[in-house]
Coordinates of N, CA and C in Angstrom, one line a residue:
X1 N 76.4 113.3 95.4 CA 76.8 112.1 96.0 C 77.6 111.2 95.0
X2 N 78.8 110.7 95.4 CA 79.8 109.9 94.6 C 78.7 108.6 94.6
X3 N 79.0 107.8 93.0 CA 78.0 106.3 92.7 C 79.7 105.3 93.5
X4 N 79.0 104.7 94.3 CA 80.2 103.5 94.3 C 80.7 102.9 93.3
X5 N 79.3 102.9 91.9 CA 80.3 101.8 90.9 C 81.2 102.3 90.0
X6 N 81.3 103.9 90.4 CA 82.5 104.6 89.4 C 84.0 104.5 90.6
X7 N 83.8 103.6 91.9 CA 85.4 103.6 92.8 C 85.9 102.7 91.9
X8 N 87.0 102.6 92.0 CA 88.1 101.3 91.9 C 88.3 101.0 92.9
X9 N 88.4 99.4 92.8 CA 88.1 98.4 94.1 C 89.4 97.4 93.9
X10 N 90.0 97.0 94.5 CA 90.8 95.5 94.7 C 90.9 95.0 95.6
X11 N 91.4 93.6 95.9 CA 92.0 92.5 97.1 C 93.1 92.6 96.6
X12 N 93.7 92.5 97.9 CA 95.4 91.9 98.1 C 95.2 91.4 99.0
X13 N 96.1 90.1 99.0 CA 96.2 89.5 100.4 C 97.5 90.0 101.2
X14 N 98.0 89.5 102.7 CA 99.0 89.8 103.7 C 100.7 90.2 103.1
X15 N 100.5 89.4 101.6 CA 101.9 89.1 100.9 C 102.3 90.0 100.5
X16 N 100.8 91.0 99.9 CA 100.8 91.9 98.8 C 100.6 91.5 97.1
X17 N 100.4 90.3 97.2 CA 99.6 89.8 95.8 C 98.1 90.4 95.9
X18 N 98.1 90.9 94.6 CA 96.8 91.4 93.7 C 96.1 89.7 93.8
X19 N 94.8 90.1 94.3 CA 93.7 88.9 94.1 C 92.8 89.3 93.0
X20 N 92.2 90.4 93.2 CA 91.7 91.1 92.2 C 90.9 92.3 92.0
X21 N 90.4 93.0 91.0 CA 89.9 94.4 91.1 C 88.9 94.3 90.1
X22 N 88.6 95.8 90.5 CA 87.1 95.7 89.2 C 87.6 96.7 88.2
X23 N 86.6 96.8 87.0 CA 87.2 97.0 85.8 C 87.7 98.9 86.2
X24 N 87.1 99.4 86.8 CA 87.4 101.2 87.1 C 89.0 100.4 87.6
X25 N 89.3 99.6 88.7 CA 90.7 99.6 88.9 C 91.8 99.4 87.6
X26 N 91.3 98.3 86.7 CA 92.3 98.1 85.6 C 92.3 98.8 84.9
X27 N 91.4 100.1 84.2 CA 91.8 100.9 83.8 C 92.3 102.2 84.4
X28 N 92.1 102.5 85.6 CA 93.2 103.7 86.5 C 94.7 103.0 86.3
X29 N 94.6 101.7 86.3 CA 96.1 101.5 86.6 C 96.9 100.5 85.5
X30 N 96.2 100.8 84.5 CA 96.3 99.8 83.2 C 96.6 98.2 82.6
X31 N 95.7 97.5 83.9 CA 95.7 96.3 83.6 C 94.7 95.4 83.3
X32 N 95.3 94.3 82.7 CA 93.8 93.6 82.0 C 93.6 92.7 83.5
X33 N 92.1 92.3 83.0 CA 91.9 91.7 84.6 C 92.3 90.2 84.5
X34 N 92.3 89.6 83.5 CA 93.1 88.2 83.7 C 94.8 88.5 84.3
X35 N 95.4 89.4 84.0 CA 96.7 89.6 84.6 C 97.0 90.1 85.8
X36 N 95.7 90.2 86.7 CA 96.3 91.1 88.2 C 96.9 90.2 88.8
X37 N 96.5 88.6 88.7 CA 97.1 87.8 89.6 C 98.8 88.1 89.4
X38 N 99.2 88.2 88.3 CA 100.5 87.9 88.8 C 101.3 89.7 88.9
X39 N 100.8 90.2 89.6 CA 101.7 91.5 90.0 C 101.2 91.7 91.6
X40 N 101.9 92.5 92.3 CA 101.6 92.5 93.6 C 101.5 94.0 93.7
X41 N 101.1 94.5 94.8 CA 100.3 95.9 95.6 C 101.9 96.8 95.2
X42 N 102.7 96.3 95.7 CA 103.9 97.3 95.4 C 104.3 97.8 94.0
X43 N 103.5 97.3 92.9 CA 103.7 97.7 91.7 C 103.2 98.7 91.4
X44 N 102.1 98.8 92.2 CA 100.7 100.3 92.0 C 101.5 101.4 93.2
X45 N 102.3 101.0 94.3 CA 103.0 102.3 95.0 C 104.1 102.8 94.6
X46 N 104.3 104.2 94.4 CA 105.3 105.0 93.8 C 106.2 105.1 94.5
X47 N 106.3 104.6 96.3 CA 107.4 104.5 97.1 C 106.8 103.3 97.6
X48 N 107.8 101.9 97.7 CA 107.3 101.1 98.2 C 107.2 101.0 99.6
X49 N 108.2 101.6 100.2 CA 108.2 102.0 101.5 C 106.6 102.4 102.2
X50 N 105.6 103.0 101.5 CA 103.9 103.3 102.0 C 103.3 102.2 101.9
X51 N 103.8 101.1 101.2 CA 103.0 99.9 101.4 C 103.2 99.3 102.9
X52 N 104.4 99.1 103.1 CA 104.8 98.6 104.4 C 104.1 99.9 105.4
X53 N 104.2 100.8 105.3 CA 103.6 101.7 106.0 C 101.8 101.2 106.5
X54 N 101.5 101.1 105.5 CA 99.8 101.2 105.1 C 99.7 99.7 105.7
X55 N 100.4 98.4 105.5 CA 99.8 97.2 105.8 C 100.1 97.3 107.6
X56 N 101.1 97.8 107.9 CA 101.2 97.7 109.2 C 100.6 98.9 110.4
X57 N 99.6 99.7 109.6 CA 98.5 100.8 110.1 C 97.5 100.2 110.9
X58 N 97.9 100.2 112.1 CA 96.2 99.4 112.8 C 95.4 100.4 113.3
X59 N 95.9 101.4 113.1 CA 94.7 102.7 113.7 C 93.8 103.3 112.8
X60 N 94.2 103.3 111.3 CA 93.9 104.4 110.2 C 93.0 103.3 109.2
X61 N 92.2 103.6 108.8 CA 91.3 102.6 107.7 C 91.5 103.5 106.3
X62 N 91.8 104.5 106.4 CA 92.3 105.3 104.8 C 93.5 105.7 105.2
X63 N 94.2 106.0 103.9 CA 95.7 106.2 103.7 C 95.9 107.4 102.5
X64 N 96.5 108.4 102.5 CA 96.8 109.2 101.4 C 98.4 108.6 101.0
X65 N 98.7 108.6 99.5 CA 99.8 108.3 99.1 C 99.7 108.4 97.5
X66 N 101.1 108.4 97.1 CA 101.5 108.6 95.4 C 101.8 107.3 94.9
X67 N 100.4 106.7 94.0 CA 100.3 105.4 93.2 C 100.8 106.2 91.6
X68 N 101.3 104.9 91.2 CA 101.5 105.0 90.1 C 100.9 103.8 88.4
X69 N 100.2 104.2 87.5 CA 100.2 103.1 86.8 C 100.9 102.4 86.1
X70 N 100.7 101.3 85.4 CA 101.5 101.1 84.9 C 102.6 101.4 83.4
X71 N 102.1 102.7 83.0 CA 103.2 103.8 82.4 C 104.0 104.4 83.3
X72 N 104.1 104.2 84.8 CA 104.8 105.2 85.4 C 104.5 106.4 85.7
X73 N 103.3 106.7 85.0 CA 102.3 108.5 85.8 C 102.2 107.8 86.9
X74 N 102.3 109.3 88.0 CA 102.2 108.5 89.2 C 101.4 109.9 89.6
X75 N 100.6 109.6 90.6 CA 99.3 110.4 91.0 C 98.6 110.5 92.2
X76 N 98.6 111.0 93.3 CA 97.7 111.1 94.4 C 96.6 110.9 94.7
X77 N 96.8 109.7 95.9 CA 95.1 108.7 95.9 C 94.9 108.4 97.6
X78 N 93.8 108.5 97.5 CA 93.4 108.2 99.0 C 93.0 106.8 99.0
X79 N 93.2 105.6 99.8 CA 93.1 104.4 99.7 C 92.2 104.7 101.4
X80 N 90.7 103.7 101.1 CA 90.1 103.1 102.1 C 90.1 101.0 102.2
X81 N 90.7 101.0 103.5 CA 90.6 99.5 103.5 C 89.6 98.6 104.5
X82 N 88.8 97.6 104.3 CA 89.0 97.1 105.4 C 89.2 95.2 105.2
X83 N 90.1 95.9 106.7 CA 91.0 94.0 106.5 C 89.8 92.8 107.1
X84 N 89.9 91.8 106.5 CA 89.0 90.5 106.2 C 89.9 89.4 106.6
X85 N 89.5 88.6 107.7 CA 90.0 87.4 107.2 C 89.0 85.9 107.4
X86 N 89.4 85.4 105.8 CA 88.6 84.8 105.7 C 88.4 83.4 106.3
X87 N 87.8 82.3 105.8 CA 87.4 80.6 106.9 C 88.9 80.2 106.8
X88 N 89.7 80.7 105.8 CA 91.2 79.9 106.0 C 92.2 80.2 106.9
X89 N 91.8 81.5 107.6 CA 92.6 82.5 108.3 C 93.4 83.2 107.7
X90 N 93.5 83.5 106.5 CA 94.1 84.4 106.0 C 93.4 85.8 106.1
X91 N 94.4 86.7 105.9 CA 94.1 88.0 106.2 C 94.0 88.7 104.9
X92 N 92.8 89.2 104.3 CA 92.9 89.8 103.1 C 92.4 91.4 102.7
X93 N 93.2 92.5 102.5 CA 92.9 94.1 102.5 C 91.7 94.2 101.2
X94 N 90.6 94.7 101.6 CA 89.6 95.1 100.7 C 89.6 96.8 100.7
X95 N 90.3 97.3 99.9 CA 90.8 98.1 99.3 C 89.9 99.3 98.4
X96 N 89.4 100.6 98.7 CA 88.7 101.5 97.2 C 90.1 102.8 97.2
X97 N 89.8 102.9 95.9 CA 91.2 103.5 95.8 C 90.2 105.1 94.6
X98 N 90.4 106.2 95.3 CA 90.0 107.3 94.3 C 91.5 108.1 94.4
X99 N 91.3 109.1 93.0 CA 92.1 110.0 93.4 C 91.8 111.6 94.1
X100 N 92.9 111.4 94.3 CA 92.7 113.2 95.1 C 92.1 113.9 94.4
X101 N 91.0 114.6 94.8 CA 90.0 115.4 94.2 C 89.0 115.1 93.3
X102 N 89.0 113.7 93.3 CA 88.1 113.1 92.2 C 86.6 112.9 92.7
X103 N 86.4 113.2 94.0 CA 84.9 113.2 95.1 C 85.3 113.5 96.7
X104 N 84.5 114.0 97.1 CA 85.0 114.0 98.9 C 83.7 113.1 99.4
X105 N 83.1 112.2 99.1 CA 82.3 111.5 99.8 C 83.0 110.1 100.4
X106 N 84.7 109.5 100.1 CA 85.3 108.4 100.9 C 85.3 109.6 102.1
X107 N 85.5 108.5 102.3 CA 86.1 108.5 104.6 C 87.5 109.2 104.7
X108 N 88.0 109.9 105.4 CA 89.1 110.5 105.9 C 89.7 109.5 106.7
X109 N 91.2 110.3 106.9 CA 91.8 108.8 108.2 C 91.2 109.2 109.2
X110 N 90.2 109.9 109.3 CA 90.0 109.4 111.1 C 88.9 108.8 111.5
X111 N 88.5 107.9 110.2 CA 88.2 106.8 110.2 C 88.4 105.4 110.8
X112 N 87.8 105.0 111.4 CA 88.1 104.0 112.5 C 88.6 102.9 111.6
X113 N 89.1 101.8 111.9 CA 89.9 101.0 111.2 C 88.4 99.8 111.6
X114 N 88.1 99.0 110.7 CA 87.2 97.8 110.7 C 87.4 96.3 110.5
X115 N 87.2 95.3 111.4 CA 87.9 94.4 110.9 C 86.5 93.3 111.0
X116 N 86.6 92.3 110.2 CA 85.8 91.3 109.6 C 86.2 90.3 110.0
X117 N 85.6 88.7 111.1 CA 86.7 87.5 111.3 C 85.9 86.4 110.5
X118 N 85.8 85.4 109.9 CA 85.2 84.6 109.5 C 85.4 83.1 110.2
X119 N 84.7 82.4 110.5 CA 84.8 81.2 110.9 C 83.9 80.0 110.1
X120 N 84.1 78.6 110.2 CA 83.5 77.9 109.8 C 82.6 77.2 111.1
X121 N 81.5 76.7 110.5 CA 80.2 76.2 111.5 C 81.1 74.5 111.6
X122 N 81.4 74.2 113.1 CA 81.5 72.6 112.6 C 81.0 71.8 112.5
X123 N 79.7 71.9 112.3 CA 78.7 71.0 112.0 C 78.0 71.3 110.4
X124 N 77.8 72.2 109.8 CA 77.7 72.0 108.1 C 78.8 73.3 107.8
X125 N 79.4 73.5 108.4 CA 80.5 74.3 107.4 C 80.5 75.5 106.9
X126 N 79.2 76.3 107.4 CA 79.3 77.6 106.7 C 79.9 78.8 107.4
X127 N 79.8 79.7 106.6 CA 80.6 80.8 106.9 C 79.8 80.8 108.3
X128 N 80.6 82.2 109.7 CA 79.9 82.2 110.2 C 80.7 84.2 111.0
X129 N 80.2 84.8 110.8 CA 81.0 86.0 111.2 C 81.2 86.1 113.0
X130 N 82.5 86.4 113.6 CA 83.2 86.1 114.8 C 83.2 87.2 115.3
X131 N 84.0 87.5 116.8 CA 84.2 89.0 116.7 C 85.8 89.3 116.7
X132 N 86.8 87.8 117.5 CA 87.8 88.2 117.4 C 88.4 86.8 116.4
X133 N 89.5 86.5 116.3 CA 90.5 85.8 116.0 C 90.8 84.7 116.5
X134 N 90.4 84.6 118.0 CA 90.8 83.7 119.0 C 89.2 82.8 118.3
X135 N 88.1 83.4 118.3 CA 86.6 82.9 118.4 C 86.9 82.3 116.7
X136 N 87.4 82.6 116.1 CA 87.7 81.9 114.6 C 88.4 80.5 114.9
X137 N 89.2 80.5 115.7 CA 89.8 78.9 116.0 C 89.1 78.3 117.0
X138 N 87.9 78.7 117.8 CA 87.7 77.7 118.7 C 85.7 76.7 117.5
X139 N 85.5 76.0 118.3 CA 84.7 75.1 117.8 C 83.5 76.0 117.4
X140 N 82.8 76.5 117.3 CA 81.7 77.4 116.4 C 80.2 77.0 115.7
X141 N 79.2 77.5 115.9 CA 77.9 76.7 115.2 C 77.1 77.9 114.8
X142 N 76.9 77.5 113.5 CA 75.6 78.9 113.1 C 74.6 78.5 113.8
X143 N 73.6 79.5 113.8 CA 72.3 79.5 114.0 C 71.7 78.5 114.3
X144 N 71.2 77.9 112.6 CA 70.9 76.4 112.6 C 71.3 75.6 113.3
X145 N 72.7 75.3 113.4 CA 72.9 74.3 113.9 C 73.0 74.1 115.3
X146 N 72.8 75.8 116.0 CA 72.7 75.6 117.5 C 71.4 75.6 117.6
X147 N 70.3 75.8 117.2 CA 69.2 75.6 117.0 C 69.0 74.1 117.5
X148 N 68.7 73.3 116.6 CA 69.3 71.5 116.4 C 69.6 70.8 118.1
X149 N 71.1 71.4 117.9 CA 72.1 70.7 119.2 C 71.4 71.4 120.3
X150 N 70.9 72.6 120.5 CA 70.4 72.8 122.1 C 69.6 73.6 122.3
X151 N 68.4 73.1 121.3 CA 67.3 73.9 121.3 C 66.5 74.7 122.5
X152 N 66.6 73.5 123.9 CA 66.1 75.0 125.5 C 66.8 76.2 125.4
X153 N 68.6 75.9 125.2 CA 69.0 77.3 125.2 C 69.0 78.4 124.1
X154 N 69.1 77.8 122.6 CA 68.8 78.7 122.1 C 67.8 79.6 121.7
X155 N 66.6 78.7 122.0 CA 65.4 79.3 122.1 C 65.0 80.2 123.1
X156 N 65.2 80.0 124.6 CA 65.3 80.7 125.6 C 66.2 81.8 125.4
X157 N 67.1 81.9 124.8 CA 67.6 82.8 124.7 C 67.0 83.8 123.7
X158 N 66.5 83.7 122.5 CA 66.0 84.3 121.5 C 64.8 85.3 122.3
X159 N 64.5 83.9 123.2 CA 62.9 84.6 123.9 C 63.2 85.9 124.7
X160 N 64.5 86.0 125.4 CA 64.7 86.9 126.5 C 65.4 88.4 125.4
X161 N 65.4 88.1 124.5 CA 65.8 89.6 123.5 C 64.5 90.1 123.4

């Protein structure tokens, strides 16, 4: 069984800016981790053309393609994603990146694609996980605080599970 803490991991956001990675990523791809911010996802693909491919995949949650570091070896890697977006609405790719043959325990593309919506509670503000995109913009309450505001129903309701 592959250890997850030996994948390389990163964020990029919708732009294709590097948010950040863990240290297995900066060394596959030769960077210091104070410097990811300022390079973007198309610096790590060997055709930039599979990036635009890969962000605009809504079926596939893994991707095979030829990354390259930053010497210019360029190398065959299977990329697993899944897209996040976070309380700001932004949309952010959480990314593990192995190379070909380096384990067969990631996921294949026929892998269902996963998505994550985050919303804020309007009454203390915490995270609160959605199901769609539309339910991220409309008014929203964790637990607690629908607890509080309408305690017959959400108690009755708890009772009837």
């Amino acid at each position: 069984m592959m250890n997850t803490i030996d994948l390389a991991y990163f964020e990029v956001n919708e732009h294709g800016r590097l948010l950040s990675g863990n240290r297995r990523f900066c060394r596959m791809f030769g960077f210091e981790p104070s410097e990811l911010q300022w390079h973007y996802v198309t610096d790590l693909y060997r055709y930039v053309s599979d990036w635009e491919k890969f962000r605009n995949d809504t079926v596939n949650s893994s991707f095979n393609t030829r990354m390259r570091n930053r010497r210019g070896r360029s190398f065959e890697c299977c990329i697993v994603r899944e897209i996040v977006q976070n309380a700001d609405g932004e949309i952010i790719f959480r990314n593990t990146v192995r190379r070909v043959g380096e384990g067969s325990n990631v996921e294949t593309q026929t892998t269902p694609l996963s998505m994550v919506f985050l919303a804020k509670c309007a009454d203390c503000g915490a995270q609160i996980r959605v199901t769609s995109v539309a339910e991220a913009r409309l008014r929203m309450l964790c637990n607690q605080c629908a607890a509080k505001a309408f305690p017959e129903a959400f108690y009755r309701k708890s009772a009837e599970v």
